Amino acid sequence: MTGTASILFILVMGAFAQDSPASKDSTLGSGQDVWISGKGAAHTYRIPALALTKDGDVLAFCEARRGAQGDSGNIDLVMKRSKDGGRTFGPEQLIWDDGPNTCGNPCVLVDQRTGHVHLFSTHNLGGDREHEIIAGTSEGARTIWHFVSTNHGANWSEPREITASVKLSDWTWYATGPGAGIQLERGSHKGRLIVPCDHIEAGSKKYFSHVFYSDDGGKSWQLGGSTPIDQVNECEAVELEDGRVLLNMRNYSSGSRVRQHATSNDGGATFRDQRLVPGLIEPICQASIRRLTWAGPNKPGILLFSNPASSKGRKLMTLRASFDDGATWPWARLLDPGPSAYSCLLVCADGAVLCLYEAGGYKRIVAQRIEASDLPQAR
């Protein structure tokens, strides 16, 4: 980035700090509690993720933080299943428990060709804290792991470490997702599986968003592109109408309380055109982006986005829609006026949308189902 470009980037960033235009009058109803912190064997449940299996079931994932609310310590990956489009969920299923260690950051995607469900997680020793991992003073390192289910999430493979394929030697902190990955549907990279991630460089301690991907159905994974500018991390991806990959990112840039976008013209191998998104207000938090529909005759496609749409704290969980591939976000509905944080969106088999999000100051993970009749229609 040139000096002039850097100055313009910083000046523009302060212009968009305002809360969501969605009012309480446009609230879409209430959801149901899927996980309640303190209930069962977990102190806190956090970090939601969603997948739709090829047989139509909804799989919900999160971290079960056993001893405390924080990001380190004894953390396990757990799952629940819904067989009715997210209206109700069955019992909790344990996916990964490595004793006192940290198994977190669930990121999931389904290969539409095979039906295989791919789940990704990061791991570190439970005694290592994030600042120690970043500083290089931790006992262990942050590693990346891959699970596969060939029967729609009923059973899972043993965790397979893929760190050497998707993490550079001078990266310290690393996170998969959290939330969901995508499979490309168009262009020369059709079928590619893409997993959104973030990392921190050892020397500079700068943080970037990046992806890794597979072209062989998840048998092997390779590192894709990173953002050209730092101060972004947790991210999700969506495929645009022209086949480009859009990366939607949590933003730490000084003076700004909006998301950032970057795009890839080569299926995630490289990213460019990083920019602020004035229509997507954020309090510095994770968010979710999904395609609802592709464009058809005389109608545009629709992208959906969810986050706590406030510049003044994690609250106002809001669903937004874009009719121009993320350039603008004119449609907004409030899902929850109270405290809210991380979320994950999913388009269900019947066209309804499910938003799984943290609510009540991390006291609950809630699933809110938005019926197709309440969703935006192509203009």
GROMACS .gro file of N, CA and C in nm, residues 145-248:
model
  312
  145TRP      N    1  -0.633  -2.908   1.247
  145TRP     CA    2  -0.679  -3.047   1.240
  145TRP      C    3  -0.805  -3.059   1.155
  146HIS      N    4  -0.821  -3.179   1.097
  146HIS     CA    5  -0.929  -3.205   1.000
  146HIS      C    6  -1.002  -3.333   1.040
  147PHE      N    7  -1.135  -3.326   1.045
  147PHE     CA    8  -1.222  -3.442   1.066
  147PHE      C    9  -1.309  -3.460   0.942
  148VAL      N   10  -1.348  -3.583   0.916
  148VAL     CA   11  -1.441  -3.613   0.806
  148VAL      C   12  -1.550  -3.706   0.856
  149SER      N   13  -1.672  -3.678   0.815
  149SER     CA   14  -1.782  -3.772   0.835
  149SER      C   15  -1.836  -3.813   0.699
  150THR      N   16  -1.845  -3.944   0.675
  150THR     CA   17  -1.897  -3.994   0.549
  150THR      C   18  -2.043  -4.038   0.561
  151ASN      N   19  -2.103  -4.017   0.680
  151ASN     CA   20  -2.243  -4.057   0.701
  151ASN      C   21  -2.323  -3.944   0.766
  152HIS      N   22  -2.304  -3.822   0.712
  152HIS     CA   23  -2.385  -3.706   0.750
  152HIS      C   24  -2.370  -3.667   0.896
  153GLY      N   25  -2.252  -3.689   0.953
  153GLY     CA   26  -2.225  -3.647   1.089
  153GLY      C   27  -2.259  -3.748   1.196
  154ALA      N   28  -2.301  -3.868   1.157
  154ALA     CA   29  -2.331  -3.971   1.258
  154ALA      C   30  -2.203  -4.020   1.325
  155ASN      N   31  -2.097  -4.032   1.246
  155ASN     CA   32  -1.966  -4.073   1.299
  155ASN      C   33  -1.859  -3.985   1.235
  156TRP      N   34  -1.745  -3.976   1.304
  156TRP     CA   35  -1.637  -3.889   1.256
  156TRP      C   36  -1.506  -3.965   1.256
  157SER      N   37  -1.420  -3.929   1.162
  157SER     CA   38  -1.286  -3.986   1.157
  157SER      C   39  -1.205  -3.938   1.278
  158GLU      N   40  -1.093  -4.004   1.301
  158GLU     CA   41  -0.998  -3.952   1.398
  158GLU      C   42  -0.942  -3.819   1.346
  159PRO      N   43  -0.909  -3.726   1.433
  159PRO     CA   44  -0.853  -3.599   1.386
  159PRO      C   45  -0.720  -3.620   1.314
  160ARG      N   46  -0.706  -3.554   1.200
  160ARG     CA   47  -0.582  -3.563   1.121
  160ARG      C   48  -0.516  -3.426   1.116
  161GLU      N   49  -0.391  -3.419   1.158
  161GLU     CA   50  -0.323  -3.290   1.160
  161GLU      C   51  -0.280  -3.251   1.018
  162ILE      N   52  -0.310  -3.125   0.980
  162ILE     CA   53  -0.275  -3.074   0.848
  162ILE      C   54  -0.190  -2.948   0.858
  163THR      N   55  -0.133  -2.923   0.976
  163THR     CA   56  -0.060  -2.799   1.000
  163THR      C   57   0.048  -2.773   0.895
  164ALA      N   58   0.126  -2.874   0.862
  164ALA     CA   59   0.239  -2.856   0.771
  164ALA      C   60   0.195  -2.810   0.633
  165SER      N   61   0.071  -2.842   0.595
  165SER     CA   62   0.022  -2.807   0.462
  165SER      C   63  -0.039  -2.668   0.456
  166VAL      N   64  -0.084  -2.614   0.572
  166VAL     CA   65  -0.166  -2.491   0.566
  166VAL      C   66  -0.116  -2.380   0.657
  167LYS      N   67  -0.002  -2.398   0.722
  167LYS     CA   68   0.052  -2.295   0.812
  167LYS      C   69   0.199  -2.274   0.783
  168LEU      N   70   0.240  -2.147   0.765
  168LEU     CA   71   0.380  -2.115   0.742
  168LEU      C   72   0.457  -2.117   0.873
  169SER      N   73   0.586  -2.138   0.864
  169SER     CA   74   0.670  -2.157   0.983
  169SER      C   75   0.680  -2.031   1.068
  170ASP      N   76   0.662  -1.913   1.009
  170ASP     CA   77   0.672  -1.790   1.087
  170ASP      C   78   0.536  -1.736   1.130
  171TRP      N   79   0.433  -1.821   1.126
  171TRP     CA   80   0.302  -1.782   1.180
  171TRP      C   81   0.289  -1.838   1.321
  172THR      N   82   0.238  -1.759   1.411
  172THR     CA   83   0.221  -1.801   1.551
  172THR      C   84   0.075  -1.838   1.577
  173TRP      N   85  -0.006  -1.737   1.603
  173TRP     CA   86  -0.149  -1.761   1.622
  173TRP      C   87  -0.213  -1.803   1.491
  174TYR      N   88  -0.316  -1.886   1.501
  174TYR     CA   89  -0.385  -1.936   1.381
  174TYR      C   90  -0.526  -1.974   1.423
  175ALA      N   91  -0.625  -1.941   1.340
  175ALA     CA   92  -0.763  -1.980   1.369
  175ALA      C   93  -0.833  -2.021   1.241
  176THR      N   94  -0.906  -2.131   1.248
  176THR     CA   95  -0.994  -2.172   1.138
  176THR      C   96  -1.130  -2.107   1.158
  177GLY      N   97  -1.182  -2.045   1.052
  177GLY     CA   98  -1.313  -1.981   1.059
  177GLY      C   99  -1.314  -1.865   1.158
  178PRO      N  100  -1.397  -1.881   1.266
  178PRO     CA  101  -1.491  -1.992   1.285
  178PRO      C  102  -1.619  -1.972   1.204
  179GLY      N  103  -1.701  -2.077   1.197
  179GLY     CA  104  -1.825  -2.072   1.120
  179GLY      C  105  -1.826  -2.179   1.014
  180ALA      N  106  -1.819  -2.138   0.887
  180ALA     CA  107  -1.832  -2.235   0.779
  180ALA      C  108  -1.745  -2.199   0.660
  181GLY      N  109  -1.706  -2.301   0.587
  181GLY     CA  110  -1.637  -2.284   0.461
  181GLY      C  111  -1.736  -2.296   0.345
  182ILE      N  112  -1.684  -2.294   0.223
  182ILE     CA  113  -1.770  -2.302   0.105
  182ILE      C  114  -1.710  -2.397   0.003
  183GLN      N  115  -1.795  -2.437  -0.092
  183GLN     CA  116  -1.751  -2.511  -0.211
  183GLN      C  117  -1.787  -2.429  -0.333
  184LEU      N  118  -1.691  -2.405  -0.421
  184LEU     CA  119  -1.717  -2.324  -0.539
  184LEU      C  120  -1.809  -2.398  -0.635
  185GLU      N  121  -1.903  -2.324  -0.693
  185GLU     CA  122  -2.004  -2.381  -0.781
  185GLU      C  123  -1.985  -2.341  -0.927
  186ARG      N  124  -1.895  -2.247  -0.954
  186ARG     CA  125  -1.881  -2.194  -1.089
  186ARG      C  126  -1.734  -2.182  -1.128
  187GLY      N  127  -1.710  -2.163  -1.257
  187GLY     CA  128  -1.578  -2.129  -1.307
  187GLY      C  129  -1.481  -2.245  -1.313
  188SER      N  130  -1.356  -2.212  -1.339
  188SER     CA  131  -1.253  -2.313  -1.361
  188SER      C  132  -1.217  -2.388  -1.234
  189HIS      N  133  -1.252  -2.335  -1.117
  189HIS     CA  134  -1.222  -2.401  -0.991
  189HIS      C  135  -1.347  -2.463  -0.928
  190LYS      N  136  -1.447  -2.489  -1.010
  190LYS     CA  137  -1.571  -2.549  -0.960
  190LYS      C  138  -1.541  -2.677  -0.881
  191GLY      N  139  -1.604  -2.690  -0.764
  191GLY     CA  140  -1.583  -2.805  -0.679
  191GLY      C  141  -1.479  -2.785  -0.571
  192ARG      N  142  -1.400  -2.677  -0.581
  192ARG     CA  143  -1.296  -2.651  -0.482
  192ARG      C  144  -1.359  -2.626  -0.344
  193LEU      N  145  -1.299  -2.684  -0.241
  193LEU     CA  146  -1.339  -2.663  -0.102
  193LEU      C  147  -1.250  -2.556  -0.042
  194ILE      N  148  -1.310  -2.451   0.017
  194ILE     CA  149  -1.235  -2.337   0.069
  194ILE      C  150  -1.266  -2.317   0.216
  195VAL      N  151  -1.160  -2.305   0.296
  195VAL     CA  152  -1.173  -2.287   0.440
  195VAL      C  153  -1.116  -2.150   0.478
  196PRO      N  154  -1.197  -2.058   0.531
  196PRO     CA  155  -1.147  -1.926   0.573
  196PRO      C  156  -1.075  -1.935   0.706
  197CYS      N  157  -0.965  -1.860   0.721
  197CYS     CA  158  -0.881  -1.866   0.841
  197CYS      C  159  -0.818  -1.730   0.868
  198ASP      N  160  -0.739  -1.723   0.975
  198ASP     CA  161  -0.658  -1.605   1.001
  198ASP      C  162  -0.531  -1.647   1.073
  199HIS      N  163  -0.431  -1.559   1.072
  199HIS     CA  164  -0.302  -1.590   1.134
  199HIS      C  165  -0.232  -1.462   1.177
  200ILE      N  166  -0.128  -1.478   1.258
  200ILE     CA  167  -0.043  -1.368   1.302
  200ILE      C  168   0.102  -1.402   1.267
  201GLU      N  169   0.174  -1.305   1.211
  201GLU     CA  170   0.313  -1.325   1.176
  201GLU      C  171   0.401  -1.308   1.300
  202ALA      N  172   0.503  -1.390   1.311
  202ALA     CA  173   0.587  -1.392   1.430
  202ALA      C  174   0.663  -1.261   1.450
  203GLY      N  175   0.731  -1.215   1.347
  203GLY     CA  176   0.816  -1.098   1.364
  203GLY      C  177   0.739  -0.969   1.381
  204SER      N  178   0.651  -0.941   1.289
  204SER     CA  179   0.577  -0.815   1.289
  204SER      C  180   0.458  -0.817   1.384
  205LYS      N  181   0.410  -0.938   1.417
  205LYS     CA  182   0.287  -0.957   1.494
  205LYS      C  183   0.165  -0.895   1.425
  206LYS      N  184   0.175  -0.881   1.295
  206LYS     CA  185   0.059  -0.835   1.217
  206LYS      C  186  -0.036  -0.951   1.194
  207TYR      N  187  -0.165  -0.922   1.187
  207TYR     CA  188  -0.265  -1.027   1.167
  207TYR      C  189  -0.339  -1.009   1.037
  208PHE      N  190  -0.361  -1.122   0.970
  208PHE     CA  191  -0.417  -1.125   0.836
  208PHE      C  192  -0.524  -1.234   0.827
  209SER      N  193  -0.615  -1.218   0.733
  209SER     CA  194  -0.707  -1.325   0.695
  209SER      C  195  -0.646  -1.402   0.579
  210HIS      N  196  -0.678  -1.532   0.569
  210HIS     CA  197  -0.630  -1.613   0.458
  210HIS      C  198  -0.724  -1.732   0.440
  211VAL      N  199  -0.699  -1.813   0.340
  211VAL     CA  200  -0.776  -1.936   0.319
  211VAL      C  201  -0.680  -2.051   0.291
  212PHE      N  202  -0.731  -2.174   0.310
  212PHE     CA  203  -0.669  -2.290   0.248
  212PHE      C  204  -0.777  -2.367   0.174
  213TYR      N  205  -0.735  -2.458   0.083
  213TYR     CA  206  -0.835  -2.520  -0.005
  213TYR      C  207  -0.792  -2.660  -0.046
  214SER      N  208  -0.891  -2.732  -0.101
  214SER     CA  209  -0.867  -2.867  -0.153
  214SER      C  210  -0.935  -2.882  -0.289
  215ASP      N  211  -0.865  -2.944  -0.383
  215ASP     CA  212  -0.922  -2.976  -0.514
  215ASP      C  213  -0.942  -3.125  -0.534
  216ASP      N  214  -0.921  -3.203  -0.427
  216ASP     CA  215  -0.937  -3.347  -0.438
  216ASP      C  216  -1.032  -3.404  -0.333
  217GLY      N  217  -1.133  -3.325  -0.300
  217GLY     CA  218  -1.235  -3.374  -0.208
  217GLY      C  219  -1.191  -3.385  -0.064
  218GLY      N  220  -1.087  -3.311  -0.027
  218GLY     CA  221  -1.042  -3.310   0.111
  218GLY      C  222  -0.933  -3.410   0.143
  219LYS      N  223  -0.882  -3.482   0.043
  219LYS     CA  224  -0.771  -3.574   0.069
  219LYS      C  225  -0.643  -3.498   0.103
  220SER      N  226  -0.624  -3.383   0.038
  220SER     CA  227  -0.509  -3.299   0.068
  220SER      C  228  -0.554  -3.154   0.069
  221TRP      N  229  -0.476  -3.072   0.141
  221TRP     CA  230  -0.510  -2.930   0.157
  221TRP      C  231  -0.387  -2.847   0.131
  222GLN      N  232  -0.408  -2.731   0.070
  222GLN     CA  233  -0.294  -2.643   0.046
  222GLN      C  234  -0.330  -2.499   0.080
  223LEU      N  235  -0.227  -2.424   0.116
  223LEU     CA  236  -0.245  -2.287   0.157
  223LEU      C  237  -0.282  -2.200   0.038
  224GLY      N  238  -0.383  -2.116   0.057
  224GLY     CA  239  -0.423  -2.020  -0.045
  224GLY      C  240  -0.368  -1.883  -0.014
  225GLY      N  241  -0.441  -1.781  -0.056
  225GLY     CA  242  -0.393  -1.644  -0.042
  225GLY      C  243  -0.425  -1.581   0.092
  226SER      N  244  -0.346  -1.478   0.126
  226SER     CA  245  -0.369  -1.393   0.242
  226SER      C  246  -0.409  -1.254   0.195
  227THR      N  247  -0.470  -1.178   0.284
  227THR     CA  248  -0.508  -1.041   0.249
  227THR      C  249  -0.384  -0.955   0.229
  228PRO      N  250  -0.389  -0.857   0.139
  228PRO     CA  251  -0.272  -0.773   0.116
  228PRO      C  252  -0.244  -0.675   0.230
  229ILE      N  253  -0.347  -0.646   0.311
  229ILE     CA  254  -0.333  -0.551   0.422
  229ILE      C  255  -0.365  -0.623   0.552
  230ASP      N  256  -0.295  -0.588   0.659
  230ASP     CA  257  -0.316  -0.653   0.787
  230ASP      C  258  -0.433  -0.588   0.863
  231GLN      N  259  -0.443  -0.619   0.993
  231GLN     CA  260  -0.546  -0.570   1.084
  231GLN      C  261  -0.685  -0.627   1.053
  232VAL      N  262  -0.687  -0.748   0.999
  232VAL     CA  263  -0.810  -0.825   0.982
  232VAL      C  264  -0.783  -0.967   1.030
  233ASN      N  265  -0.888  -1.036   1.076
  233ASN     CA  266  -0.865  -1.176   1.113
  233ASN      C  267  -0.989  -1.261   1.084
  234GLU      N  268  -1.070  -1.299   1.182
  234GLU     CA  269  -1.178  -1.396   1.162
  234GLU      C  270  -1.263  -1.359   1.040
  235CYS      N  271  -1.291  -1.458   0.956
  235CYS     CA  272  -1.353  -1.429   0.828
  235CYS      C  273  -1.440  -1.545   0.781
  236GLU      N  274  -1.527  -1.514   0.686
  236GLU     CA  275  -1.599  -1.615   0.609
  236GLU      C  276  -1.596  -1.575   0.462
  237ALA      N  277  -1.625  -1.671   0.374
  237ALA     CA  278  -1.615  -1.649   0.230
  237ALA      C  279  -1.748  -1.678   0.163
  238VAL      N  280  -1.767  -1.616   0.045
  238VAL     CA  281  -1.885  -1.643  -0.035
  238VAL      C  282  -1.846  -1.630  -0.182
  239GLU      N  283  -1.907  -1.709  -0.268
  239GLU     CA  284  -1.879  -1.702  -0.411
  239GLU      C  285  -1.970  -1.598  -0.476
  240LEU      N  286  -1.910  -1.512  -0.560
  240LEU     CA  287  -1.986  -1.408  -0.629
  240LEU      C  288  -2.037  -1.458  -0.764
  241GLU      N  289  -2.126  -1.380  -0.822
  241GLU     CA  290  -2.190  -1.421  -0.948
  241GLU      C  291  -2.089  -1.448  -1.059
  242ASP      N  292  -1.980  -1.372  -1.061
  242ASP     CA  293  -1.881  -1.388  -1.168
  242ASP      C  294  -1.774  -1.492  -1.134
  243GLY      N  295  -1.792  -1.565  -1.024
  243GLY     CA  296  -1.697  -1.670  -0.988
  243GLY      C  297  -1.587  -1.625  -0.894
  244ARG      N  298  -1.576  -1.495  -0.866
  244ARG     CA  299  -1.477  -1.450  -0.769
  244ARG      C  300  -1.516  -1.497  -0.629
  245VAL      N  301  -1.418  -1.503  -0.541
  245VAL     CA  302  -1.440  -1.536  -0.400
  245VAL      C  303  -1.430  -1.408  -0.319
  246LEU      N  304  -1.533  -1.379  -0.242
  246LEU     CA  305  -1.535  -1.262  -0.156
  246LEU      C  306  -1.504  -1.306  -0.013
  247LEU      N  307  -1.406  -1.242   0.049
  247LEU     CA  308  -1.370  -1.269   0.188
  247LEU      C  309  -1.422  -1.153   0.272
  248ASN      N  310  -1.508  -1.185   0.371
  248ASN     CA  311  -1.568  -1.086   0.459
  248ASN      C  312  -1.499  -1.098   0.595
   0.00000   0.00000   0.00000
